[in-house]
Coordinates of C-alpha atoms in Angstrom, one line a residue:
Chain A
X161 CA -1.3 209.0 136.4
X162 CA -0.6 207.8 140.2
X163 CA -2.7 205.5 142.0
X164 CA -3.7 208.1 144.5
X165 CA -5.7 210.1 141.6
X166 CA -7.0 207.5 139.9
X167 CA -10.7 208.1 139.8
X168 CA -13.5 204.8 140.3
X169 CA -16.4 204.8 137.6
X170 CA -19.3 203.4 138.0
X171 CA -22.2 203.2 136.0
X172 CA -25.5 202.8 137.6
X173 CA -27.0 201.8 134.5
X174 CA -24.7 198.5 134.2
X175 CA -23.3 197.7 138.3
X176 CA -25.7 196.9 140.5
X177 CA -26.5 199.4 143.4
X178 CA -26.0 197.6 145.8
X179 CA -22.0 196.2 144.6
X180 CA -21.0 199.8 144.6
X181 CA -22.6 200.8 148.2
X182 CA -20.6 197.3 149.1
X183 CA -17.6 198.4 147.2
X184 CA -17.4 201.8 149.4
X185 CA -17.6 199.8 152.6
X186 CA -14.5 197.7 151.9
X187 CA -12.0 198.6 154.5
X188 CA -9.4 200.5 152.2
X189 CA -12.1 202.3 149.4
X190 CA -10.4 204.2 146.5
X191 CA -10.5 207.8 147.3
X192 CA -12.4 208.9 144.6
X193 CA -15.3 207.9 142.6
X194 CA -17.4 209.1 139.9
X195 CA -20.8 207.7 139.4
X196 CA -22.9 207.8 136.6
X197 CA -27.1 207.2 135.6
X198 CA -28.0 207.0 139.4
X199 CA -31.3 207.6 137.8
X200 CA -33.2 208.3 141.0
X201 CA -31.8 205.1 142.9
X202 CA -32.6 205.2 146.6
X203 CA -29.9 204.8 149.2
X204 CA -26.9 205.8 146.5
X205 CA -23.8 205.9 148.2
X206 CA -25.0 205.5 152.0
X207 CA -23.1 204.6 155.3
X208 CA -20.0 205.4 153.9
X209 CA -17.2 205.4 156.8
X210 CA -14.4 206.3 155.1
X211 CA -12.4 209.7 153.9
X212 CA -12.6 209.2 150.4
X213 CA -14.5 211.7 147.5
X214 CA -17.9 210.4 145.4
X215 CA -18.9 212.7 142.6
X216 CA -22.5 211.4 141.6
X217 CA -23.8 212.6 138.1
X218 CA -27.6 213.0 138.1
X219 CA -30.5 212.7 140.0
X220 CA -30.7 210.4 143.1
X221 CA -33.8 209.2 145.0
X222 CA -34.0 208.5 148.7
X223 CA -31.7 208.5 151.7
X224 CA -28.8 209.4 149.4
X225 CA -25.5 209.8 151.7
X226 CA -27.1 208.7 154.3
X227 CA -25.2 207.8 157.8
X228 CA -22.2 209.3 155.9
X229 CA -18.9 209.9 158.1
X230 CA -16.3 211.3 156.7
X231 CA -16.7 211.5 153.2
X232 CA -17.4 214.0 150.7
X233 CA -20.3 213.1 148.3
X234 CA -21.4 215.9 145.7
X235 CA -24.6 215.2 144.0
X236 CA -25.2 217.1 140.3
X237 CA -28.5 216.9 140.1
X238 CA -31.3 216.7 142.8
X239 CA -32.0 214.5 145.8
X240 CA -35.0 212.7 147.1
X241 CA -36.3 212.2 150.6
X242 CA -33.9 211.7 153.3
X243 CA -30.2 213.3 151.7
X244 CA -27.4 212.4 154.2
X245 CA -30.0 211.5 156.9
X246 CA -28.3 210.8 160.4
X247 CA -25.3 212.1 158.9
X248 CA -22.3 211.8 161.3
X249 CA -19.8 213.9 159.5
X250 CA -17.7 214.7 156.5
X251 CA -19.8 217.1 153.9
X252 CA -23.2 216.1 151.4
X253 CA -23.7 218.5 148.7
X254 CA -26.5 218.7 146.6
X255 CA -26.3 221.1 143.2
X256 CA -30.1 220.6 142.6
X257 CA -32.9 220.5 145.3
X258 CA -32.8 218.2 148.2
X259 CA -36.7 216.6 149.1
X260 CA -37.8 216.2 152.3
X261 CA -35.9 215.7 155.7
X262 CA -32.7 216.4 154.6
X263 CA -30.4 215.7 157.4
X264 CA -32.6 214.5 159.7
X265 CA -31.3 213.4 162.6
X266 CA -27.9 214.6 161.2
X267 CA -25.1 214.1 164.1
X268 CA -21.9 216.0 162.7
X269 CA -20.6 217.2 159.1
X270 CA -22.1 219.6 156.7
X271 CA -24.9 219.3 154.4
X272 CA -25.5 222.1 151.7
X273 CA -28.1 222.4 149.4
X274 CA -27.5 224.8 146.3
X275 CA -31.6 224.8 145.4
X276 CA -34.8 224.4 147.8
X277 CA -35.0 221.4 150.6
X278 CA -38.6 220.8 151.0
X279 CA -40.4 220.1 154.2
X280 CA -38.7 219.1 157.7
X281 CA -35.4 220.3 156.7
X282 CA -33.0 219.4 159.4
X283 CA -35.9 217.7 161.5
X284 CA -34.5 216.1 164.9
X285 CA -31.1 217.3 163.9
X286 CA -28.8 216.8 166.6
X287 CA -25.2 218.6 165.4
X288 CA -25.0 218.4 162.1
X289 CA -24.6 222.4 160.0
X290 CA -27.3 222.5 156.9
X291 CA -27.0 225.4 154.3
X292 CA -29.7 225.7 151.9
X293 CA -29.0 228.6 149.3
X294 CA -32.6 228.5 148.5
X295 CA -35.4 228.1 150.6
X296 CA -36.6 225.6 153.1
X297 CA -40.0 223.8 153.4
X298 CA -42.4 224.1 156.6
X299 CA -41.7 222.4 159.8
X300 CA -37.9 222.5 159.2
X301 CA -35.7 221.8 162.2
X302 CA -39.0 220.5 163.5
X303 CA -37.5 219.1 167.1
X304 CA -33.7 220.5 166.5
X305 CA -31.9 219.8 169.4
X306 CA -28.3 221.0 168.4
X307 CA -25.9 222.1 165.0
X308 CA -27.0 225.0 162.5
X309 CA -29.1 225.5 159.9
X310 CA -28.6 228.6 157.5
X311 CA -31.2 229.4 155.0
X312 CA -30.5 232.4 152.1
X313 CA -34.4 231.9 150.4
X314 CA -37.3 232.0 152.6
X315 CA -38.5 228.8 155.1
X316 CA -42.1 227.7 155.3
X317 CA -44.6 227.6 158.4
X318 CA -43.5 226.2 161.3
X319 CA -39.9 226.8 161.5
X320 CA -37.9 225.7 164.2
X321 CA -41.0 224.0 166.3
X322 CA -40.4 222.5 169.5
X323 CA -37.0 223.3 169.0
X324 CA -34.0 222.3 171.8
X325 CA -30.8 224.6 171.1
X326 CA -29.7 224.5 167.8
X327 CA -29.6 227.7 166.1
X328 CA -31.5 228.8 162.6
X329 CA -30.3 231.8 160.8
X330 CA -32.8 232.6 157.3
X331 CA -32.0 235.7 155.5
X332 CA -35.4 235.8 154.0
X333 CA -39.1 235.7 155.2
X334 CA -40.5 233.0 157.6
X335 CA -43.8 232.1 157.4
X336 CA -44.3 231.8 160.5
X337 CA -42.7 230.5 163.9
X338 CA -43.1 226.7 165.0
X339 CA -44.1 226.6 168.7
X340 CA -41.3 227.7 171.2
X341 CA -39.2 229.4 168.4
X342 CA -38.4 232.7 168.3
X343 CA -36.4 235.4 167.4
X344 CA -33.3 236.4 168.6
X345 CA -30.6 238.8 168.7
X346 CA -27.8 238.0 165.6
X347 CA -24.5 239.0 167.8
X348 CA -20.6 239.4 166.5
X349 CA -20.4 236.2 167.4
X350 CA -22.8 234.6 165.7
X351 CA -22.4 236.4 162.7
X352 CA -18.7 234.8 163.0
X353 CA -20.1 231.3 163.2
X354 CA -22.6 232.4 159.9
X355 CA -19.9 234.2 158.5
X356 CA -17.3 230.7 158.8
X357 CA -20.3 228.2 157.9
X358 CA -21.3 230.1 154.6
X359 CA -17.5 230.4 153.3
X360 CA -17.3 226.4 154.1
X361 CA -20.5 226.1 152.2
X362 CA -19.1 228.2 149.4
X363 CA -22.0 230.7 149.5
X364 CA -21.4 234.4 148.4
X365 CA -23.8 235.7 151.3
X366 CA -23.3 238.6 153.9
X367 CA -24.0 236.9 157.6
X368 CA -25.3 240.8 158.5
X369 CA -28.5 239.6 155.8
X370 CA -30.2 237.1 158.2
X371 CA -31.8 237.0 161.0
X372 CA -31.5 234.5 164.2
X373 CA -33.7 232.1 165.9
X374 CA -33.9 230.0 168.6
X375 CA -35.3 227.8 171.2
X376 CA -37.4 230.3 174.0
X377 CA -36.6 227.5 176.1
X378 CA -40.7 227.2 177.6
X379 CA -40.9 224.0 176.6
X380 CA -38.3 222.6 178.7
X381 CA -40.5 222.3 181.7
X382 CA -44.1 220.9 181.8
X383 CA -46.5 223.6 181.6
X384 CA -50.7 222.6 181.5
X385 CA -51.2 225.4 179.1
X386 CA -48.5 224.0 176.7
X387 CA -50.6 220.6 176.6
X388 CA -53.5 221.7 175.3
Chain B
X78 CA -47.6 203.4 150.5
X79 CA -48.8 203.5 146.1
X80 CA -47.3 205.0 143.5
X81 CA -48.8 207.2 141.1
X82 CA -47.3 208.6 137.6
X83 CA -48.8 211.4 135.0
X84 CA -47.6 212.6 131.6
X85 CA -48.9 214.5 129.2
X86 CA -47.5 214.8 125.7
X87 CA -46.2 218.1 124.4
X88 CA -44.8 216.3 120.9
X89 CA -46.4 214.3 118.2
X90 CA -44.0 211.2 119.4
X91 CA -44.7 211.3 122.8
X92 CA -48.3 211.0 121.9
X93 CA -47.3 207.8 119.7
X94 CA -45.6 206.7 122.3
X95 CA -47.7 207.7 125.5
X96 CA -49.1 204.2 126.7
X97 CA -45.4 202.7 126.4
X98 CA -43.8 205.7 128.5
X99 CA -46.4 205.2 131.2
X100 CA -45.9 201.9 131.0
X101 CA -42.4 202.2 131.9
X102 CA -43.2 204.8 134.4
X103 CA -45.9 202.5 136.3
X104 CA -43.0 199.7 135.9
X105 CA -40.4 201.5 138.1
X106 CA -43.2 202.5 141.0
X107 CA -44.0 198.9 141.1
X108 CA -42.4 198.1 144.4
X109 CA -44.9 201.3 145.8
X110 CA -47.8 199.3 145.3
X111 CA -47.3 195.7 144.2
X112 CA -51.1 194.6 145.0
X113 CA -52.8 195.9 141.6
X114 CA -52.0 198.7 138.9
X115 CA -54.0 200.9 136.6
X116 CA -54.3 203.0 133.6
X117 CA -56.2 205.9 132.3
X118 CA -55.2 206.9 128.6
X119 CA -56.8 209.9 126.8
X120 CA -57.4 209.0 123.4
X121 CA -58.8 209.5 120.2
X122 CA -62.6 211.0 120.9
X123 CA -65.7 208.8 120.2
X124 CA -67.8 209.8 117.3
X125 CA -69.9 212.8 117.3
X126 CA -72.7 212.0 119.1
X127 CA -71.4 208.3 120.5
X128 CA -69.9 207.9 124.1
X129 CA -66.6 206.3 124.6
X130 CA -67.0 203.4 127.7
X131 CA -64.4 201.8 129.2
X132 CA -65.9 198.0 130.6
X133 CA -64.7 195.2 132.7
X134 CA -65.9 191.7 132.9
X135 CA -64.6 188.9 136.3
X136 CA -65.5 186.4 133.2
X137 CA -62.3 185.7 131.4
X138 CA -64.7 183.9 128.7
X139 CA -66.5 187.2 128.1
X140 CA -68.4 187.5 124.9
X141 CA -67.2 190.8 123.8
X142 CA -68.7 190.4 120.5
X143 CA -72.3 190.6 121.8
X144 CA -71.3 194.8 122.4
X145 CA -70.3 194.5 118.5
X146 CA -67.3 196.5 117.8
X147 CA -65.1 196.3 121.1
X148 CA -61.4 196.9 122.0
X149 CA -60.8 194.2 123.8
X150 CA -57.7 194.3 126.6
X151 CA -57.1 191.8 129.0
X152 CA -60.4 191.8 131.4
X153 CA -61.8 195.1 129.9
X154 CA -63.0 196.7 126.8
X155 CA -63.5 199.8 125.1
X156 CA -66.5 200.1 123.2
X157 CA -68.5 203.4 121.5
X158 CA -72.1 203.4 122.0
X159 CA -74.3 206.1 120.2
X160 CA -76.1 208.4 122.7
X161 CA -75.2 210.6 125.5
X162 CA -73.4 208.9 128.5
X163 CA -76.2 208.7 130.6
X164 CA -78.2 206.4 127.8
X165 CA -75.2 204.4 127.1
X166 CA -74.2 203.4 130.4
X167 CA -78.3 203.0 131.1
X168 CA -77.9 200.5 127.8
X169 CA -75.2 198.6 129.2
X170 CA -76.4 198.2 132.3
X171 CA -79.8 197.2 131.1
X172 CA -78.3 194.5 128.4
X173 CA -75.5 193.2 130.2
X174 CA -75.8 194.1 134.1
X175 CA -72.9 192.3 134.8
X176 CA -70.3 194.2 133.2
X177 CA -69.0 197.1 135.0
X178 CA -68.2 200.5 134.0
X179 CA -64.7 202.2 135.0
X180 CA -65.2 205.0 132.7
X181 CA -67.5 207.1 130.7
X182 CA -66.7 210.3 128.4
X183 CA -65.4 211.6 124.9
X184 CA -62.0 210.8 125.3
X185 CA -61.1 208.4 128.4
X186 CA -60.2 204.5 128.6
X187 CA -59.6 203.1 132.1
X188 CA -57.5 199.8 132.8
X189 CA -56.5 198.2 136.2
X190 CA -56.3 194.8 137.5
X191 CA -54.9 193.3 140.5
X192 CA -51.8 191.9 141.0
X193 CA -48.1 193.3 139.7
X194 CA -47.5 196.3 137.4
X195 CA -45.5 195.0 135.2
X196 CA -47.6 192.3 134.6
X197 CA -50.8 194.3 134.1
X198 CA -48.5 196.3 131.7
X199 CA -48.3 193.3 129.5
X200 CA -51.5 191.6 129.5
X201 CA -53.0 194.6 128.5
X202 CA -50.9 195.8 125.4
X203 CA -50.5 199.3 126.6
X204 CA -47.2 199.5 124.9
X205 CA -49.5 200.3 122.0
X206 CA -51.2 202.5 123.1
X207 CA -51.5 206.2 121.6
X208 CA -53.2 208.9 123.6
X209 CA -52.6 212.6 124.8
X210 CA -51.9 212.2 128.3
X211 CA -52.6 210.2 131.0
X212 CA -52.4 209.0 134.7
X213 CA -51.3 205.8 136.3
X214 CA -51.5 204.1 139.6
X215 CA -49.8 201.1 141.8
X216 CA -51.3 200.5 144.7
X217 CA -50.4 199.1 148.3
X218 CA -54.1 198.5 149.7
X219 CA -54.8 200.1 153.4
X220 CA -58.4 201.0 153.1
X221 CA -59.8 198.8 151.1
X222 CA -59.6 195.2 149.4
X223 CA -57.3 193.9 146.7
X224 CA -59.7 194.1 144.2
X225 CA -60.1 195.3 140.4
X226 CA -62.9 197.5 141.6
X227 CA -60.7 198.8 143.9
X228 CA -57.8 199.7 141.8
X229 CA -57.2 203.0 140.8
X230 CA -57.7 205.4 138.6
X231 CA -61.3 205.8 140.1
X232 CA -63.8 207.5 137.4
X233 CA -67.1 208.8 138.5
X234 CA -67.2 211.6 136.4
X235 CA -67.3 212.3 132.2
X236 CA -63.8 212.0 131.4
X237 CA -62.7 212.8 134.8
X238 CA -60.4 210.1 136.9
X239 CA -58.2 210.3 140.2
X240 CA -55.6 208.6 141.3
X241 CA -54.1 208.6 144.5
X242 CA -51.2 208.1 146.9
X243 CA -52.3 208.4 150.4
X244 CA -55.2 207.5 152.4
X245 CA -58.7 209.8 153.8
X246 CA -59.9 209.6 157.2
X247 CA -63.1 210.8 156.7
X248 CA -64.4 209.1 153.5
X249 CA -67.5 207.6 155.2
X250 CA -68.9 210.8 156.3
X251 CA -68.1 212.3 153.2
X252 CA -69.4 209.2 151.3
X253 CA -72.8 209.4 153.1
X254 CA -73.6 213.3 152.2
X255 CA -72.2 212.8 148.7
X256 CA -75.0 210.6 148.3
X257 CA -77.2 212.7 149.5
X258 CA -76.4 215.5 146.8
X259 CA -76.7 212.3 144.4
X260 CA -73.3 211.1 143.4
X261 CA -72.9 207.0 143.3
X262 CA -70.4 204.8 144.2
X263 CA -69.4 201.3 143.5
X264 CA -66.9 200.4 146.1
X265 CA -66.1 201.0 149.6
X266 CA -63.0 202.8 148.8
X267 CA -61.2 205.9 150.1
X268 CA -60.2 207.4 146.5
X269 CA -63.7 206.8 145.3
X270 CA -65.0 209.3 147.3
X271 CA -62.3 212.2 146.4
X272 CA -63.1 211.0 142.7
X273 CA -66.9 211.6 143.8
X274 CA -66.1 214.6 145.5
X275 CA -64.4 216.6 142.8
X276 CA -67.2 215.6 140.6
X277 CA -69.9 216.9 142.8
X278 CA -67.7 220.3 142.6
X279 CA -67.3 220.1 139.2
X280 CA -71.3 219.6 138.8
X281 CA -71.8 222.6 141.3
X282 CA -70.4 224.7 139.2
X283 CA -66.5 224.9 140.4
X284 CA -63.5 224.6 138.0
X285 CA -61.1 221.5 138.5
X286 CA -58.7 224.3 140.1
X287 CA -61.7 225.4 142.4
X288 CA -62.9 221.5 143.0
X289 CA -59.3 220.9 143.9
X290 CA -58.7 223.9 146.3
X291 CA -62.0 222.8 148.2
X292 CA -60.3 219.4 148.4
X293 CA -57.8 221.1 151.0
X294 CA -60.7 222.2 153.1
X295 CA -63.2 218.8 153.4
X296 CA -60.8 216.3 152.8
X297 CA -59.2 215.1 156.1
X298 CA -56.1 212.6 155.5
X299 CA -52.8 212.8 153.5
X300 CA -53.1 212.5 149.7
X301 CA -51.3 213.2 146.3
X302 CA -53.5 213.4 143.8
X303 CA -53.2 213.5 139.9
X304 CA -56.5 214.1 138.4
X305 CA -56.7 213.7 134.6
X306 CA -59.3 215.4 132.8
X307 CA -60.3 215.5 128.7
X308 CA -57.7 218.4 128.2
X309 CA -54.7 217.6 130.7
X310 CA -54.4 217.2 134.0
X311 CA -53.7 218.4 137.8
X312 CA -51.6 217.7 140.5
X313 CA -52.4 218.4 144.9
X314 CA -50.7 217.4 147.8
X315 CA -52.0 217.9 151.1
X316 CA -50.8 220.7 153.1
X317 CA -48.9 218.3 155.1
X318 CA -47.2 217.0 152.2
X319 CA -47.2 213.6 153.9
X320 CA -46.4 212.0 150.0
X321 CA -43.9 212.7 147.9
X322 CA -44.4 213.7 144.2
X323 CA -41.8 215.4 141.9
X324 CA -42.8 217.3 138.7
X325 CA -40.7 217.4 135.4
X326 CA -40.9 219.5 132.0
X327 CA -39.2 219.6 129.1
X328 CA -40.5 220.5 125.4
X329 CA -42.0 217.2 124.5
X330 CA -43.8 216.5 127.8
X331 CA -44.5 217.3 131.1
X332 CA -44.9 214.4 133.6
X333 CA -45.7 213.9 137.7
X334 CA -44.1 210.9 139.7
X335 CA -44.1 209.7 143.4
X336 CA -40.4 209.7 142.7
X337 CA -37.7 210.5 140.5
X338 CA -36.7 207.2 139.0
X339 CA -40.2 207.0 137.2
X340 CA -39.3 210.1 135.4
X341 CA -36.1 208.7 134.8
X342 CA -37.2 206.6 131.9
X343 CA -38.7 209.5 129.7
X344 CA -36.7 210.4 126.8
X345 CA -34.5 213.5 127.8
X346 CA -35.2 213.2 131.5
X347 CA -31.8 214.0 132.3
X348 CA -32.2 217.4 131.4
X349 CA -35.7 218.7 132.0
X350 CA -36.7 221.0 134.4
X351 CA -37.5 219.1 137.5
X352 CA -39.0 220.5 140.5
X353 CA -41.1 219.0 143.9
X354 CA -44.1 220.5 143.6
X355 CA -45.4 222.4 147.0
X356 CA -47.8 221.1 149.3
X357 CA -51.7 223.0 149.2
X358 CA -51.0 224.2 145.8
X359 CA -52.7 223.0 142.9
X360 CA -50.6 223.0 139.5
X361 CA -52.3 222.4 135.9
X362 CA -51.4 221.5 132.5
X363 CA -54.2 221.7 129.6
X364 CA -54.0 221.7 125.9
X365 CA -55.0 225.4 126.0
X366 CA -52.0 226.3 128.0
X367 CA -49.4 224.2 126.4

């Protein structure tokens, strides 16, 4: 086998978390890993900075991925709190469900989740694209100032409140809108950008399906009535 | 912050095995809630016609012996006294007023102590322990002292108990017209009162699912609660869901956690059905249902 395949093992249940996260800092990380018994471990494979792959095999707690850049890490199993939070690019995937804020504060990359992300999805996300193939918790992209977040299930109360410009696409129900969200028209082009992001994603979905929403921009300049 | 696990055993070996596995659970949430820790097992049921007590002593010289036959673990001990509830705890308080009831009912033993989980673990034997199900706490203290009183799971009412991750704003109000409609309490503590509150529900006539929904109406704060009753036990998070809790099932048990990694030591964990249960909805498990 060449070097450049040769894939890293870890086991969670004998290395200490914290050797591998200082293992995937090193300046020159193998490319790709394979981690075993994460056993809901926070902060599993976080601030990685480096283009390499990191298969992890179970469940993971908190803040999994986090700061990632670069990377690729697939989770198979489900995430806690936090997944790939302040993500600045690469991709986070998630085969389970993904707890709350996932991607918050995401700058760049992808995150997709193949269950449910719970609560403040994509809150304070600021670039970074979020597909959930199931459905998304309230207050999700709860102060979203820029990126995409695609949801094929249905998202909770709340959605999209206070939001700045990024754009949400859901091809289910919404609960209801946050404050200053609201519908808008789903044109060619951004059924393109849907269309582009779901493929990346690897999600069999029709972009024509969902629905768009957006930032009514009224919160952008003080208004008494809004302070009440 | 706190951390709080429930399982309930679905096989004959998790129920031989239940005060180990929360054991382990209550281990792994230990850095939630370092200050104290606490137990409630569901066990064999007292005698026809006795009450099961669950009591604690500050005296580390306590003479159980005077209570006659008496589990004795660590700083408490479960003893059966004949009688209804009411006339045993009125017994014990009478004989031995210092001595302090954590819990009173058919089936129910109570533990907790300050100071670490795993510790409290330990001294206690729990590793022994068989039972049907129960609920366990660690606690990081924000509304009230580091105390054993003030541990959790909180019992005020026949094998009912709370525990709780979270804190209320508006337990002192609440406290104040519960004791009005007659419900006591021993400490100054948050959790107390939603224990109180359920059982003045429960008293007025409302099922733990209706006691629990009403929860979502007069309680103002942020909670996860795992309420444990003679026959299983429930699980609410605040509408908010400002506290995490994740749910898992397989065949031989079904368990709650804060997080994940308590789950994580179960037998089989890896592939049971795990889910995060939704804020403002109230999910059940009973020996009826199972």
């Amino acid at each position: 086998m060449a070097v450049a395949d040769a894939i890293e093992a870890v086991d969670l249940a004998v290395t200490p978390l914290r050797d591998l996260n200082q293992r995937l800092h090193e300046p020159d990380p193998a490319p790709r890993w394979r981690i075993a018994h994460p056993s809901g471990a926070h902060a599993v494979a976080v601030g990685i900075d480096a283009e390499i792959e990191v298969d992890v095999d179970g469940h993971v707690g908190y803040y999994c991925a986090g700061m990632n850049k670069r990377a690729t890490v697939r989770v198979h199993g489900n995430a806690g709190v936090g997944l790939a939070e302040n993500i600045m690019s690469g991709t986070v995937a998630v085969d389970g469900y993904a707890g709350q804020s996932c991607a918050a504060s995401g700058r760049g990359g992808l995150v997709v989740v193949r269950g449910d992300a719970s609560a403040r999805c994509g809150i304070s996300m600021k670039g970074v694209r979020i597909v959930v193939e199931g459905s998304v918790g309230h207050m999700s992209a709860f102060m979203a100032q820029k990126g995409v977040l695609a949801v094929c299930g249905d998202a909770g109360d709340a959605l999209g409140d206070s939001i700045y410009e990024a754009r949400l696409y859901v091809r289910g129900s919404v609960a209801s809108l946050g404050s200053d969200c609201v519908e808008k028209e789903l044109r060619a082009e951004h059924a393109d950008e849907l269309g582009e992001l779901l493929a990346r994603a690897g999600v069999d979905a029709d972009p024509r399906d969902f629905r768009r929403y957006g930032s009514a921009r009224r919160l952008y300049s003080f208004q008494v009535d809004d302070a009440v | 912050m706190c951390g709080i696990v429930g399982l309930f055993a679905k096989s004959p070996d998790v129920e031989l095995r239940l005060g180990a596995l929360l054991g382990a659970m209550v281990t792994q949430l230990a850095d939630r809630g370092p200050d104290s820790a606490g137990m409630a097992l569901y066990r064999e049921p007292a005698a026809l016609g006795s009450t099961k007590l669950s009591l604690f002593s500050s005296d580390p010289h306590e003479a159980w012996a005077a209570l006659g036959d008496a589990a004795v673990h660590a700083s408490h001990a479960v003893v059966e006294l004949e009688g209804t509830a009411d006339e045993a705890v009125a017994r014990v308080r009478e004989r031995f007023p210092h001595l302090r009831v954590m819990s009173a009912g058919d089936r129910i033993e109570i533990f907790k102590e300050a100071g670490h989980p795993r510790e409290f673990v330990e001294r206690f034997g729990l590793a022994e322990m068989a039972g049907s199900h129960g609920l366990g706490h660690t606690r990081m203290a924000t509304e009230s002292r580091v105390t054993t009183e003030g541990a959790h799971p909180f019992s005020t009412g026949l094998d009912l108990c709370l525990v709780h991750n979270g804190s209320l704003s508006n337990h002192n109000r609440l406290r104040r017209q519960l004791r009005r409609e007659g419900i006591s309490f021993q400490t100054e503590n948050d959790t107390e009162v939603a224990a109180g509150f359920l059982e003045w529900r429960l008293r007025e006539g409302d099922n733990l699912h209706e006691a629990l929904e009403r929860c979502l109406v007069e309680l103002d704060g942020f909670y996860t609660f795992a309420v444990g009753t003679a026959d299983g036990f429930a699980v609410l998070r605040d509408p908010i869901a400002c506290k995490p809790a994740v749910m898992a099932e397989n065949d031989d048990w079904v368990a709650m956690a804060s997080e994940y990694r308590a789950i994580a030591v179960l037998p089989g964990a890896d592939a049971a059905e795990v889910w995060e249960p939704e804020p403002a909805r109230v999910y059940s498990w009973d020996r009826a249902r199972v």
